[in-house]
Coordinates of C-alpha atoms and ligand atoms in Angstrom, one line a residue:
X211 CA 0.0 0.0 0.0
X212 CA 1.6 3.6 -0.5
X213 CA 1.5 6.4 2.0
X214 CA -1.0 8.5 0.5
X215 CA -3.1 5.4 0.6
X216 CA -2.4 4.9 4.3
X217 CA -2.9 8.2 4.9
X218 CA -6.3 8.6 2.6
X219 CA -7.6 5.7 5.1
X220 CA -6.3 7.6 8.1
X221 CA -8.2 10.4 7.1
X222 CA -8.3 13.2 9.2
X223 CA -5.9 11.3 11.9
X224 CA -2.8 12.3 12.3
X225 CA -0.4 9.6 10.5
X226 CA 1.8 7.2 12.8
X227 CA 3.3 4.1 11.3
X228 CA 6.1 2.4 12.6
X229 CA 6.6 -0.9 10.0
X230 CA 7.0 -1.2 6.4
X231 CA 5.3 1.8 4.1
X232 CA 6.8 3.2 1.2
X233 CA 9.4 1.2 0.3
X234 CA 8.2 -2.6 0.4
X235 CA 9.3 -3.5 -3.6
X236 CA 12.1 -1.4 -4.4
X237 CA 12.6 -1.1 -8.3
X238 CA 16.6 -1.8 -9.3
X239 CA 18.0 0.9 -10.7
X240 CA 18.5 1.1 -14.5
X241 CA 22.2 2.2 -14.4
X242 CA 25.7 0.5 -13.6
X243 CA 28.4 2.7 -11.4
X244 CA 31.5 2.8 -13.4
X245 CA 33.4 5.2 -11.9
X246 CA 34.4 5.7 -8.1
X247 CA 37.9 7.0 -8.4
X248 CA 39.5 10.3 -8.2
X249 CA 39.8 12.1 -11.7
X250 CA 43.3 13.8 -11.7
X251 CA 44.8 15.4 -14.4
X252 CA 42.3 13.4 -16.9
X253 CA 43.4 9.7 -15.3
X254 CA 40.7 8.2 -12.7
X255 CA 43.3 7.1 -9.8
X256 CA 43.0 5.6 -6.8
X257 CA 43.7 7.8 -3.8
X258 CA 47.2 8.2 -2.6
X259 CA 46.6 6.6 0.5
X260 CA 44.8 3.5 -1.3
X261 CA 41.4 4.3 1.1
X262 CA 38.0 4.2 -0.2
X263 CA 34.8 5.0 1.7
X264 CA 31.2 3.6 1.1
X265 CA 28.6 5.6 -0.5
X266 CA 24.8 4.9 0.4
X267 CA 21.1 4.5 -1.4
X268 CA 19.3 6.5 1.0
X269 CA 16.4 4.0 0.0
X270 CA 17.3 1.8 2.7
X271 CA 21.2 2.9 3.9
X272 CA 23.0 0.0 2.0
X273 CA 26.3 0.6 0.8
X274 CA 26.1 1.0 -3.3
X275 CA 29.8 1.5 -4.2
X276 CA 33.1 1.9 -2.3
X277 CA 34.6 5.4 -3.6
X278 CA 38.2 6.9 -3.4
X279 CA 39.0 8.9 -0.3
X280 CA 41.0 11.8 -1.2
X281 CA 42.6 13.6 1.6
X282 CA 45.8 16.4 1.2
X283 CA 48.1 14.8 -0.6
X284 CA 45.0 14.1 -3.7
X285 CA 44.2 17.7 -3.0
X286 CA 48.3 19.0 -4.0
X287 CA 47.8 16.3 -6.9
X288 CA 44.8 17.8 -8.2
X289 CA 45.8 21.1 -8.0
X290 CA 49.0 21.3 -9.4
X291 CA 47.8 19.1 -12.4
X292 CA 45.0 22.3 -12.3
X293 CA 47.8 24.8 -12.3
X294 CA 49.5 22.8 -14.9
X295 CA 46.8 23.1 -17.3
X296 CA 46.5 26.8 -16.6
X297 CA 50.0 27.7 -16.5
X298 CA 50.8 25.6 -19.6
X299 CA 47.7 25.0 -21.4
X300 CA 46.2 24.5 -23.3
X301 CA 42.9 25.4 -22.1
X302 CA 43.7 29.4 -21.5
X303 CA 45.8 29.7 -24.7
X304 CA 42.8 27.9 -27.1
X305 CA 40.4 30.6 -28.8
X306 CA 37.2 31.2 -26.7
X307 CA 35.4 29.4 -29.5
X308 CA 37.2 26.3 -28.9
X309 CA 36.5 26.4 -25.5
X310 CA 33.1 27.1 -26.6
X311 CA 32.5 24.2 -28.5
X312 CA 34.0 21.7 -26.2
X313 CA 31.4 23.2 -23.9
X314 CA 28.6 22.4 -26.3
X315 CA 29.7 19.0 -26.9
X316 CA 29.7 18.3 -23.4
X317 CA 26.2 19.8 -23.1
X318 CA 25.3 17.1 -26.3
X319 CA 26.6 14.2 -24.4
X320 CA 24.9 15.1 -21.3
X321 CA 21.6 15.1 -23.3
X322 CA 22.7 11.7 -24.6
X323 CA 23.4 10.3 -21.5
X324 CA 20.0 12.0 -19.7
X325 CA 18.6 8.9 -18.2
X326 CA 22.1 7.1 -16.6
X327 CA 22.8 10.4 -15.2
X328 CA 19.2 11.2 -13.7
X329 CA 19.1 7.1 -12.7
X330 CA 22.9 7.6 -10.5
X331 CA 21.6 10.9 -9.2
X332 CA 18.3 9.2 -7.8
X333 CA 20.4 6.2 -6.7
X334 CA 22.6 8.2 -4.8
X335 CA 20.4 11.0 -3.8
X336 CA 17.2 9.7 -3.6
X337 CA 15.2 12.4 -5.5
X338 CA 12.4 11.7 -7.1
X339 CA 13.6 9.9 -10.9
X340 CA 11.3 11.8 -13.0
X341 CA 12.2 14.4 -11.6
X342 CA 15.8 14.4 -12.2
X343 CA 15.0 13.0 -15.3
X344 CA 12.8 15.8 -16.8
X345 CA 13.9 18.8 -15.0
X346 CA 17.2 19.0 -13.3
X347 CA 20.0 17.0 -16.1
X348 CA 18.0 18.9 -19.1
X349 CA 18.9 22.2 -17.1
X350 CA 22.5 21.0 -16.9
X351 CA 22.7 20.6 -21.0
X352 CA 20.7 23.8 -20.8
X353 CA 23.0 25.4 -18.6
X354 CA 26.4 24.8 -20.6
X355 CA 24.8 25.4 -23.7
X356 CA 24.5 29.3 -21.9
X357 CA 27.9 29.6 -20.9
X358 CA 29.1 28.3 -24.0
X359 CA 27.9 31.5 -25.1
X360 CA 29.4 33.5 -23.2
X361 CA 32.8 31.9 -23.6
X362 CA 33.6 34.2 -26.6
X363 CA 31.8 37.2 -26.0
X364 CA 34.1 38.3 -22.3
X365 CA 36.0 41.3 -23.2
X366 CA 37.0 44.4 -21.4
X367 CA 37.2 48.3 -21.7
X368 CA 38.4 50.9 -23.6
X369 CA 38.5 53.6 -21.3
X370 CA 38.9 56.9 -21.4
X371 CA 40.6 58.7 -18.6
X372 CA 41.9 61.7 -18.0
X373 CA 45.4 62.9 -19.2
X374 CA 47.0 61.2 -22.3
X375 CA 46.7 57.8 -21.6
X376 CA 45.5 54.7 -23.8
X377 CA 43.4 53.2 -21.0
X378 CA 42.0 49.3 -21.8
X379 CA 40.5 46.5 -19.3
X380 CA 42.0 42.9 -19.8
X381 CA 39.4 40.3 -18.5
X382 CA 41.7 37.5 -17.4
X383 CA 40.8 34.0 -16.0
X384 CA 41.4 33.9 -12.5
X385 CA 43.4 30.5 -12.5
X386 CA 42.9 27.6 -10.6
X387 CA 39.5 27.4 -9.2
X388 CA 38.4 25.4 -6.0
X389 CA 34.8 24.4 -5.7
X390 CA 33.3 23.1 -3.2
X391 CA 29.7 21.2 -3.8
X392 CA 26.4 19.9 -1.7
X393 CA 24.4 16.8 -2.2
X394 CA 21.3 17.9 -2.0
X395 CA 21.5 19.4 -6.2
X396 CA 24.8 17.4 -6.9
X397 CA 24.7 17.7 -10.5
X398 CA 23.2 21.4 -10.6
X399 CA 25.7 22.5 -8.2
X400 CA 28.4 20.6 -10.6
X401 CA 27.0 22.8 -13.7
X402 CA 26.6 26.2 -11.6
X403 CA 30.7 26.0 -10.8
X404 CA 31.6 24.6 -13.4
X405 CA 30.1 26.4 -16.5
X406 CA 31.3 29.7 -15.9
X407 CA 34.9 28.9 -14.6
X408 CA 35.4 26.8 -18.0
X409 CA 33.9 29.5 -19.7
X410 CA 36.5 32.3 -18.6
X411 CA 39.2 29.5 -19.4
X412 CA 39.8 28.8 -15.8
X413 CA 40.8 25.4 -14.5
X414 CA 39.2 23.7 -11.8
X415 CA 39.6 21.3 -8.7
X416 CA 36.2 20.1 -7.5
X417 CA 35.3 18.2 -4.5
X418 CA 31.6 16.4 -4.3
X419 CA 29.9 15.8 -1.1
X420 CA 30.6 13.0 0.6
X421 CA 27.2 11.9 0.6
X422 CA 27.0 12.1 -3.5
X423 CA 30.0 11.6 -5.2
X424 CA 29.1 9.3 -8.0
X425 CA 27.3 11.7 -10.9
X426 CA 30.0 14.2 -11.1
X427 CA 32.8 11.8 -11.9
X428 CA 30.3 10.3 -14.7
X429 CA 30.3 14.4 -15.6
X430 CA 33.5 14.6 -15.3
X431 CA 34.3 11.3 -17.5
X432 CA 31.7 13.0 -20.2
X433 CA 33.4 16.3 -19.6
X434 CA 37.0 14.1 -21.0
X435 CA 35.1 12.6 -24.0
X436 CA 33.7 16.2 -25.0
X437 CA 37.8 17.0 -25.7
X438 CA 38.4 18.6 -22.3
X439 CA 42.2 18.4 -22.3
X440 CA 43.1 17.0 -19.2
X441 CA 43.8 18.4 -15.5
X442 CA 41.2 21.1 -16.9
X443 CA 38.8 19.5 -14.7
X444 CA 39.6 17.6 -11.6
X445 CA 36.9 15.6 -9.5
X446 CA 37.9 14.3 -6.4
X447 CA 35.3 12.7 -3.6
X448 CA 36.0 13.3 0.0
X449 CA 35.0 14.4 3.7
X450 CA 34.6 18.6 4.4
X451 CA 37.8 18.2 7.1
X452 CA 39.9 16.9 5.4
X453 CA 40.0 17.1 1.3
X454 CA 37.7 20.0 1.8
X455 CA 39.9 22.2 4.2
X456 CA 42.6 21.3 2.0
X457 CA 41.6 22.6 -0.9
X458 CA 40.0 25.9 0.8
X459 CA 43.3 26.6 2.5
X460 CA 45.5 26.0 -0.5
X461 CA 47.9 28.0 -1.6
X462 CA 48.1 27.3 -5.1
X463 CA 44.1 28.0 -5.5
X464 CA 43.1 31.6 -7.3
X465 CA 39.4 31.3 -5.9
X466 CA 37.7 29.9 -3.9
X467 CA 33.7 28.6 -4.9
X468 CA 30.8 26.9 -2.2
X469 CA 27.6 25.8 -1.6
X470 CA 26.4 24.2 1.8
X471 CA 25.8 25.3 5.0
X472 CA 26.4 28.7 6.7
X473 CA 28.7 27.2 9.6
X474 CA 30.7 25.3 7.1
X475 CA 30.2 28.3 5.0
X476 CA 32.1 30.6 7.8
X477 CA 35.4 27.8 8.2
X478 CA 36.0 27.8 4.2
X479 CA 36.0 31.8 4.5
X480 CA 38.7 31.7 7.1
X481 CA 41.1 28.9 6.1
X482 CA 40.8 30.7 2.8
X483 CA 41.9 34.3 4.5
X484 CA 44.2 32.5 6.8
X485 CA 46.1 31.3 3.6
X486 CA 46.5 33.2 0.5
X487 CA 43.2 35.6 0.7
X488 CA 41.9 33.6 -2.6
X489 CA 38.9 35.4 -3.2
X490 CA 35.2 33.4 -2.4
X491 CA 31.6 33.3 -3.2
X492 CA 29.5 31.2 -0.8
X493 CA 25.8 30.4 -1.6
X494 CA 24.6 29.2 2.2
X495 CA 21.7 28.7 3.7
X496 CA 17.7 29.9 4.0
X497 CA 14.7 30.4 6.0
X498 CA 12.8 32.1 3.0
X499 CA 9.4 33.5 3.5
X500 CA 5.8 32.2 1.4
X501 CA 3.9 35.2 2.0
X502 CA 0.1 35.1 1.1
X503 CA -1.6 37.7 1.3
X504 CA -5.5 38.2 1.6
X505 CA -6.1 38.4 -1.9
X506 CA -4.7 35.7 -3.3
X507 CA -5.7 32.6 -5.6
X508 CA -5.5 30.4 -2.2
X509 CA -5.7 27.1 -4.0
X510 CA -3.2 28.4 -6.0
X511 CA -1.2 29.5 -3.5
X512 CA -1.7 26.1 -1.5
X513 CA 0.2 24.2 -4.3
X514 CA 2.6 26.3 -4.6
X515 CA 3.6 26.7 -0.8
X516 CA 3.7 22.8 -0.7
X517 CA 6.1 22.9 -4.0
X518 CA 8.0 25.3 -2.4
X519 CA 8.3 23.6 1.0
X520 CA 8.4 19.8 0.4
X521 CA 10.5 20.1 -3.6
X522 CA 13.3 17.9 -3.4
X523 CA 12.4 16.1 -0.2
X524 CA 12.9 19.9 1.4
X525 CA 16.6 20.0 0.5
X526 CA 16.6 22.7 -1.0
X527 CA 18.6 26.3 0.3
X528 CA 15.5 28.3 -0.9
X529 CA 12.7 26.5 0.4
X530 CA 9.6 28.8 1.3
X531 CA 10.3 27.2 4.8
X532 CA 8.1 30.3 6.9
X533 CA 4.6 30.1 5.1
X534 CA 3.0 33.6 6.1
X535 CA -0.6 33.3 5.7
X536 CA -2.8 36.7 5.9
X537 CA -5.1 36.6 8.9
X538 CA -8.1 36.9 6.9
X539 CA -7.7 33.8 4.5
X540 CA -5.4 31.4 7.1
X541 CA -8.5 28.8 8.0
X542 CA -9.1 28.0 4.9
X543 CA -5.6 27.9 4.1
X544 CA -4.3 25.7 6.7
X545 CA -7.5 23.3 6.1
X546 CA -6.3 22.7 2.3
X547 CA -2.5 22.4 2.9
X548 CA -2.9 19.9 5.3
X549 CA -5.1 17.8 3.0
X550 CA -2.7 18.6 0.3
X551 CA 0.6 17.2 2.3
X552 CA -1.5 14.4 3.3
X553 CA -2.2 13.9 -0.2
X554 CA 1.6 14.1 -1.1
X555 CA 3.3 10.8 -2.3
X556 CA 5.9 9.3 -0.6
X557 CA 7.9 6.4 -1.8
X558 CA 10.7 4.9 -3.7
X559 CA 11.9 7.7 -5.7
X560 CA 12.1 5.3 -9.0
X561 CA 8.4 4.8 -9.0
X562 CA 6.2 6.7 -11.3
X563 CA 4.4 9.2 -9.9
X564 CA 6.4 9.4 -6.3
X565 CA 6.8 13.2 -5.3
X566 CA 8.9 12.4 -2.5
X567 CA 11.8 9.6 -1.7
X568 CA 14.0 9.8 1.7
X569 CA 16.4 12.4 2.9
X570 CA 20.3 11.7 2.1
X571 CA 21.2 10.3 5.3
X572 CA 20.8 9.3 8.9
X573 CA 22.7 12.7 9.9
X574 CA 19.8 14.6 8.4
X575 CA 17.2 12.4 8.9
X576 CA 17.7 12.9 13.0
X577 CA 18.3 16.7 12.3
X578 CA 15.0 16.7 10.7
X579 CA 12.9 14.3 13.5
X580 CA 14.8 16.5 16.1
X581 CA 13.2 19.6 14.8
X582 CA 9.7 18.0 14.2
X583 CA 10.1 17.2 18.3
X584 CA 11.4 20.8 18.9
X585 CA 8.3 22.1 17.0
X586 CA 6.1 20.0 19.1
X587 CA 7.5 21.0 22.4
X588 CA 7.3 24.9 21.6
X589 CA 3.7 23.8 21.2
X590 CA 2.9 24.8 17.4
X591 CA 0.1 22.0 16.4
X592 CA 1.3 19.4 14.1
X593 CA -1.3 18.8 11.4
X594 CA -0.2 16.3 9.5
X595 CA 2.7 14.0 9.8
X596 CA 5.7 13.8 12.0
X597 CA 6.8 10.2 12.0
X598 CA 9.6 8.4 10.0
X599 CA 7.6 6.3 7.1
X600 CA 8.8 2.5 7.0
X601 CA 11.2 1.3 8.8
X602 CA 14.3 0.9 6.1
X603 CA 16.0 4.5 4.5
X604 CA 15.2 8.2 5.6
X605 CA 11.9 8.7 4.6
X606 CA 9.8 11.2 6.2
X607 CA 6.3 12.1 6.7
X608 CA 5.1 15.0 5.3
X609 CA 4.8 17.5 7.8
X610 CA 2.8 20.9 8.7
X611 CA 3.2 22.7 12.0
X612 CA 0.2 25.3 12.6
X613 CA 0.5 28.3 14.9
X614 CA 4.2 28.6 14.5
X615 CA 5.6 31.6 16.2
X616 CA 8.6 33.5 14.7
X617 CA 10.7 32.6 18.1
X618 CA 10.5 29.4 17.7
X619 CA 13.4 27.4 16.7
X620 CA 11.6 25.8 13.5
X621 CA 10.5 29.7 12.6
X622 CA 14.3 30.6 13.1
X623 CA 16.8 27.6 11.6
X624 CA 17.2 25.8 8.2
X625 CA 15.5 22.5 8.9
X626 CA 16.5 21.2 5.3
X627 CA 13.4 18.5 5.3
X628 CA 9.6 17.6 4.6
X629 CA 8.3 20.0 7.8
X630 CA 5.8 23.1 6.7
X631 CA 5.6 25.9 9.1
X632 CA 2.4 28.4 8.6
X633 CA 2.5 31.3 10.2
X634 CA -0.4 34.3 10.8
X635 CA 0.1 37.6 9.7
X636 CA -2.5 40.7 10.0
X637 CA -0.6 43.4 7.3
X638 CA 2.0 44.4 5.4
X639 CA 3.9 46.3 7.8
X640 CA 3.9 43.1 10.2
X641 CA 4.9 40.8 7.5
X642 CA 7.3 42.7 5.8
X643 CA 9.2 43.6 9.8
X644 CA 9.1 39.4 10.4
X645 CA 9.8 38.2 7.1
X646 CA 13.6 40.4 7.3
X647 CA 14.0 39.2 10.6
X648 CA 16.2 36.1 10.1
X649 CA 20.0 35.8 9.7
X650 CA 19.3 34.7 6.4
X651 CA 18.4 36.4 2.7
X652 CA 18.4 33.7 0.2
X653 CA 14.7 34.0 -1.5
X654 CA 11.2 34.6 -1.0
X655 CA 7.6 34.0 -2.4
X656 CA 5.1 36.3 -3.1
X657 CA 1.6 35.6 -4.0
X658 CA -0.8 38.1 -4.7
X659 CA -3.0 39.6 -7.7
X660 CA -2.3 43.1 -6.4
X661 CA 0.4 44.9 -8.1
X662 CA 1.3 47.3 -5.6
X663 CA 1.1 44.8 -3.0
X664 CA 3.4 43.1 -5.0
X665 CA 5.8 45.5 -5.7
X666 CA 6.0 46.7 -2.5
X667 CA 7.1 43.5 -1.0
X668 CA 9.8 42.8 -3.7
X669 CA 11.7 46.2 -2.5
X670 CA 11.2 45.5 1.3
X671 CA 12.5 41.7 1.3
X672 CA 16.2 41.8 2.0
X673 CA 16.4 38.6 0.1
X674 CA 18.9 38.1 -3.6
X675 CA 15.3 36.1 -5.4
X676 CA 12.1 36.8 -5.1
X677 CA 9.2 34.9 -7.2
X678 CA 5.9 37.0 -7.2
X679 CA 3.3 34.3 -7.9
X680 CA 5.7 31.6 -8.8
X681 CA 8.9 29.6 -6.7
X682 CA 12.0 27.8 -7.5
X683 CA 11.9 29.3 -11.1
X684 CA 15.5 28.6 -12.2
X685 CA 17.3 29.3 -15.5
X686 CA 20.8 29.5 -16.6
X687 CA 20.4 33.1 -17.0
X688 CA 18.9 34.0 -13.6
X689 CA 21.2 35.3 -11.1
X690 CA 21.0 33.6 -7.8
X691 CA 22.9 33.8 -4.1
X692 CA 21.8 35.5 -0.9
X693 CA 21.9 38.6 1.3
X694 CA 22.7 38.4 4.5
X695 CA 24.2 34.9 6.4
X696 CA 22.6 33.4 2.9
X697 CA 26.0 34.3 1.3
X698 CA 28.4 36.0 -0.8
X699 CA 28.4 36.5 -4.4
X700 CA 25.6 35.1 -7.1
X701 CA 25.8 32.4 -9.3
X702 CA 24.8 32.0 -13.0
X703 CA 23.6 34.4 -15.3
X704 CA 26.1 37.2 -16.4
X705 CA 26.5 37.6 -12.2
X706 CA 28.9 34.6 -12.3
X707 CA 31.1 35.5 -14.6
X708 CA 32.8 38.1 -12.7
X709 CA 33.2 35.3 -10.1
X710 CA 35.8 33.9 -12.1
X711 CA 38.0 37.0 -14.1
X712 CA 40.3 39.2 -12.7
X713 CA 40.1 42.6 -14.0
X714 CA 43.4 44.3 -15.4
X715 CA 43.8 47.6 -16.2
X716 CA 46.4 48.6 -18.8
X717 CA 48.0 52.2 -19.2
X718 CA 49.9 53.3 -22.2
X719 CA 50.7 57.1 -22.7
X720 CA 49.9 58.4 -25.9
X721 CA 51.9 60.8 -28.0
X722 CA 50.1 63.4 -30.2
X723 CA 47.0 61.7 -29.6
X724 CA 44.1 63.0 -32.9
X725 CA 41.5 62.3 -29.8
X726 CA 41.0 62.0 -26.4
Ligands
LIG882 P1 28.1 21.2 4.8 O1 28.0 22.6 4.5 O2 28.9 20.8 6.0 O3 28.7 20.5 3.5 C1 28.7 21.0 2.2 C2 30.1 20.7 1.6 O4 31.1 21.3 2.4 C3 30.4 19.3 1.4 O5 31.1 19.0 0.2 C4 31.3 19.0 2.6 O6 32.2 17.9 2.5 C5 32.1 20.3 2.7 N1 32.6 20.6 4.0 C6 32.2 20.3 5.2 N2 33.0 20.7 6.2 C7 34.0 21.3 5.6 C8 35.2 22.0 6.0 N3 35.5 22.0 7.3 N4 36.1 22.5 5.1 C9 35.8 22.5 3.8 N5 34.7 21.8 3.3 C10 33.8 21.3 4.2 O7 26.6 20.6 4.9 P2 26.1 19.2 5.6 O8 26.9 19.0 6.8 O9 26.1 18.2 4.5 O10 24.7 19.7 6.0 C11 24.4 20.4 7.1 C12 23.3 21.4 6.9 O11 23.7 22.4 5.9 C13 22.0 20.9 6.3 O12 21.2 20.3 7.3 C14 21.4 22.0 5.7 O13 20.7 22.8 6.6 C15 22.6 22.8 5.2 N6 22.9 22.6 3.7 C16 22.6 23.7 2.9 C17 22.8 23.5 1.5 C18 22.5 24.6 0.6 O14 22.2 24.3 -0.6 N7 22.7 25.8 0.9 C19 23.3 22.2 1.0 C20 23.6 21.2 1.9 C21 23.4 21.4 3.3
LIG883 MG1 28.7 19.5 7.6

């Protein structure tokens, strides 16, 4: 039987099961995993110290592959075959064009190989298939197809100055490029860092999360078949301590690029000052507002508070995580997003039709029960939900807390799971003060048919996105990163580009100039 069965027959009961659920039959996945070592300087290589360590399906916590374990000494591999290709080439000396087109042929095979990739991320993730499937590797072809674009159209100034001076900008590549990735997008983090630092003819050391390591190296193997000349792009699998520190703090990396939490988020900043300054962006975490106000299309804005809460098991940095809910419209509201999360499908994320598998790992599995008990004890009223589902992998119930008041701690922190948190507003001015009122900036949701409602929320939210009557809208082109504790810097678009050039400026007198 599946959840929303189980939960259709619990009806208006709150949902408690403690055996088998979701995951009796689970469907094998339709891909092999060929590739678990370290690729350094275009070779996949064991790492240095010959250790491995096991990677999960978060399905039921059973070990799917054994991976290479890089620690310092893969870290001053990869980088100085990085520095290699940058110092040597070829990769800055070939035209932009030829860059560009290696680009597009790595966005072609990508296409090609849609389905293994979206199969390995699922397998390793545990997001939903068709959604990785139809959405998120499509956006990665998408995505490099963009920057390939780009890759000969970055140019500088000519600028005029006083005095008699020829006065020009040189947009360099920035050199070796560290980046730093989560697991809750793997491969959309992969195509975020790595489009644009290719693109400015930058090379790269990237290290995967230790949770995900396995569809970046397939990438990264595609990445080599494309034409990518080798030590352009180096993928190595590890643990944040360790290969992560390393390659934050090391002195032969130009910049600095990461996604993940705000704590880790604060350590890669400092090892990175403490050695050589390398400049860094850092997209961090969220507590974004869902504000609806009294006007809006409330089934409507029902959907798309769930969508923007429970997407991606919850894992996502954005998610509308404080649903604000106009005084005037919350009853009915709270009535219909509880039937809706009730309603949501939970279940082995291969199955057609699943909206929701289990969370990555046992780490964020507790975090996520602890918080569900935290809400409980600050007495906001759980609706719906709030039990593990099965008794094998991380899966969750969905969840909706009622009544939740800003000082609570599931108000306040990024819980990073399947737990809704509706909160009553009574106006503008209230909603606008308690939306800013969080360490974080990262996005927030609008919905509302009035335009000067509207526009007078997207100026007061101190957040880097705002969707007015949509969320998670994402495109290549779109910049996105975070005021605030949400982060430094913004990512794709035009916005990352700068992320990865150095600017020179170049002054030659002039003699007898016709102009000036
Ligand atoms: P994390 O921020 O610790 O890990 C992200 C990446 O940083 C991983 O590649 C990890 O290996 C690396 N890392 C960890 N410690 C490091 C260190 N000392 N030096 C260098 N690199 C290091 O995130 P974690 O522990 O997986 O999750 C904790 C919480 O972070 C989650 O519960 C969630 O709230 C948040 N998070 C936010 C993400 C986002 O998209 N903004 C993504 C993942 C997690
Ligand atoms: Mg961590």
């Amino acid at each position: 039987m599946t959840f929303a069965a189980r939960n259709a027959i619990a009806g208006n009961e709150i949902g408690r099961y403690s055996t088998t659920a979701a995951v009796e039959e689970l469907i094998t996945p339709p891909v092999q995993i060929s590739y678990t070592q370290n690729l350094i300087d275009g070779k996949f290589v064991d790492a240095a110290s010959g250790r491995t360590f096991p990677t999960y399906d978060p399905r039921t916590a059973e070990v799917i592959a054994h991976v290479a374990e890089a620690d310092g000494e893969d870290i001053d591999r990869a980088v100085s075959a990085a520095r290699k290709a940058f110092d040597e080439g070829p990769w800055p000396k070939m035209t932009p064009y030829q860059r560009s087109l290696i680009l597009l042929r790595f966005a072609d095979l990508v296409e090609k190989h849609n389905d293994e990739l979206a199969a390995l991320e699922t397998w390793n993730n545990g997001k939903p298939y068709e959604q990785a499937v139809k959405a998120e590797i499509p956006m990665i072809s998408r995505l490099f197809r963009y920057y390939a674009g780009w890759a000969d159209k970055i140019h500088g100034l000519t600028v005029p100055a006083d005095g008699n001076h020829h006065v020009q900008t040189l947009h360099e590549p920035i050199g070796v490029a560290g980046q730093i990735i989560p697991w809750n997008f793997p491969l959309i983090m992969f195509a975020w860092k790595v489009g644009p630092a290719l693109a400015c003819g930058n090379t790269i050391v990237l290290k995967t999360a230790e949770q995900t390591p396995l569809t970046a190296l397939y990438a990264a193997k595609l990445f080599h078949e494309a034409g990518l000349p080798p030590g352009v792009l180096n993928v190595v699998s590890g643990f944040g301590p360790t290969a992560g520190a390393a390659l934050a703090s090391h002195m032969d990396v130009d910049k600095l690029a990461f996604t993940g939490s705000t704590d880790t988020g604060k350590i890669v900043l400092e090892l990175a000052a403490r050695s050589n300054l390398k400049p860094v962006t850092l997209e961090l975490g969220g507590k974004s507002p869902f504000i609806v106000c009294e006007d809006a299309d409330i089934d409507k804005a029902v959907e798309l508070a769930h969508f923007a809460l429970f997407f991606n098991q919850g894992q996502c940095c954005c998610a509308g995580s404080r649903t604000y809910v106009h005084e005037k419209v919350y009853d009915e509201f709270l009535e219909k997003a509880r039937a809706r999360a009730i309603r949501r499908t939970v279940g082995d994320p291969f199955k057609k039709g699943v909206e929701q598998g289990p969370q990555i790992d046992s780490e964020q599995f507790k975090k996520v029960l602890r918080y569900i008990r935290s809400g409980i004890e600050s007495n906001a009223t759980l609706e719906c939900g709030g039990e593990r589902v099965g008794s094998k992998g991380y899966f969750i119930q969905p969840t909706v807390f009622s009544n939740v008041q800003d000082d609570m701690l599931i108000a306040q922190d990024e819980i990073f799971g399947p737990v809704q948190s509706i909160l009553k507003f009574k106006d503008l001015d209230d909603v606008i003060r308690r939306a800013n009122n969080t360490r974080y900036g990262l996005a927030a949701g609008i919905f509302t048919k009035n335009i000067d409602v509207a526009n007078r929320l997207t100026r007061a939210l101190r957040v880097g996105s705002v969707w007015v009557n949509c969320f998670d809208v994402f495109d290549a082109a779109i910049p996105f990163g975070g005021y605030k504790m949400s982060g430094i810097g913004r990512e794709k678009g035009i916005y990352s580009l700068k992320n990865y050039l150095q600017v020179k400026a170049v002054i030659t007198p002039l003699q007898n100039p016709a102009w000036l």
